[in-house]
XYZ file of C-alpha atoms in Angstrom:
104
model
C -104.779 -89.889 100.311
C -104.630 -86.357 98.892
C -106.335 -85.025 102.027
C -103.976 -87.035 104.232
C -100.980 -85.527 102.434
C -102.382 -82.026 103.003
C -103.101 -82.564 106.697
C -101.082 -80.944 109.461
C -97.846 -82.710 110.355
C -99.032 -83.288 113.919
C -101.837 -85.606 112.756
C -101.053 -89.275 112.095
C -103.270 -91.349 109.792
C -103.615 -95.074 109.199
C -105.557 -96.651 106.353
C -106.549 -100.314 106.479
C -108.562 -102.371 104.039
C -110.341 -105.686 104.342
C -112.140 -107.468 101.509
C -114.469 -110.421 101.949
C -117.439 -112.048 100.273
C -120.615 -113.793 101.304
C -120.981 -116.908 99.179
C -123.358 -119.800 99.908
C -124.065 -118.261 103.327
C -120.377 -118.351 104.274
C -118.021 -115.416 104.772
C -114.756 -115.832 102.889
C -111.633 -113.670 103.251
C -110.590 -112.500 99.772
C -107.185 -111.210 100.914
C -106.248 -114.552 102.491
C -108.074 -117.294 100.558
C -106.712 -120.183 102.637
C -109.217 -122.941 103.515
C -109.300 -121.919 107.180
C -110.407 -118.426 106.094
C -113.461 -119.698 104.176
C -116.011 -119.664 106.962
C -115.378 -116.563 109.040
C -117.772 -115.590 111.810
C -119.781 -112.377 112.037
C -119.773 -110.963 115.571
C -121.386 -107.962 117.206
C -119.401 -105.910 119.699
C -120.514 -102.966 121.812
C -117.649 -100.777 120.628
C -117.461 -101.631 116.900
C -120.891 -102.977 115.993
C -120.798 -105.872 113.543
C -117.322 -107.169 112.660
C -115.984 -110.141 110.741
C -113.788 -112.085 113.143
C -110.224 -112.839 111.981
C -110.593 -111.109 108.589
C -107.298 -109.955 107.069
C -106.590 -106.221 107.353
C -103.935 -104.736 105.077
C -102.272 -101.402 105.863
C -102.059 -99.126 102.817
C -99.738 -96.154 102.496
C -100.919 -94.744 99.161
C -103.625 -94.992 96.535
C -101.642 -97.486 94.465
C -101.252 -99.984 97.322
C -104.968 -99.666 98.070
C -105.900 -100.372 94.438
C -103.463 -103.325 94.253
C -105.078 -104.821 97.334
C -108.553 -104.465 95.817
C -107.356 -106.118 92.599
C -105.877 -108.998 94.606
C -109.188 -109.542 96.351
C -111.116 -109.394 93.078
C -109.038 -112.251 91.675
C -110.095 -114.453 94.609
C -113.855 -113.939 94.201
C -116.099 -116.901 93.525
C -117.604 -116.892 90.038
C -119.310 -119.345 87.744
C -120.838 -119.018 84.284
C -124.563 -118.606 83.795
C -126.624 -118.553 80.621
C -126.688 -114.748 80.736
C -123.152 -113.964 81.918
C -119.983 -116.002 81.371
C -118.211 -114.442 84.379
C -121.092 -114.114 86.786
C -120.223 -113.601 90.414
C -122.277 -115.748 92.725
C -121.375 -113.734 95.792
C -121.708 -110.370 97.464
C -118.363 -108.731 98.147
C -117.645 -106.123 100.802
C -114.661 -103.806 100.797
C -114.065 -102.083 104.118
C -111.652 -99.147 104.214
C -110.975 -97.688 107.644
C -109.170 -94.370 108.014
C -108.125 -93.397 111.521
C -106.422 -90.247 112.664
C -104.570 -89.432 115.830
C -103.270 -86.082 117.005
C -99.627 -86.313 118.002
C-alpha cells in the first residue's frame, strides 16, 4: 500500500483478497463460511488459469482492512486437537491477494 500511495495520480489500483482452505478434499470459503460455500469447485480457464469458482473476494483500501480480512478468515479455519498440538489445523489455507493497476 505504500507503493500504491506513492504512485502517479493517473494510475488507479485495486486490491482484492480471497481466503479459502482445503479440508477433507473440499474447498471452503473462509470469508463466507455459509454451508453453501463449503464445497467450492476448482476450475481452469484459459485467461486466468486455475480459479476457485464463487469464492468471496473482498476489496481492501489499506493495510489495516487487509489484515482485518485475514484475521476474519483465520477465525473460520477448521482445527481439531491432536496429541502433539491442541490447536492443530487440519487444513491447508490459501490467501490470494490480487493487485491490479489501470492507467487513467
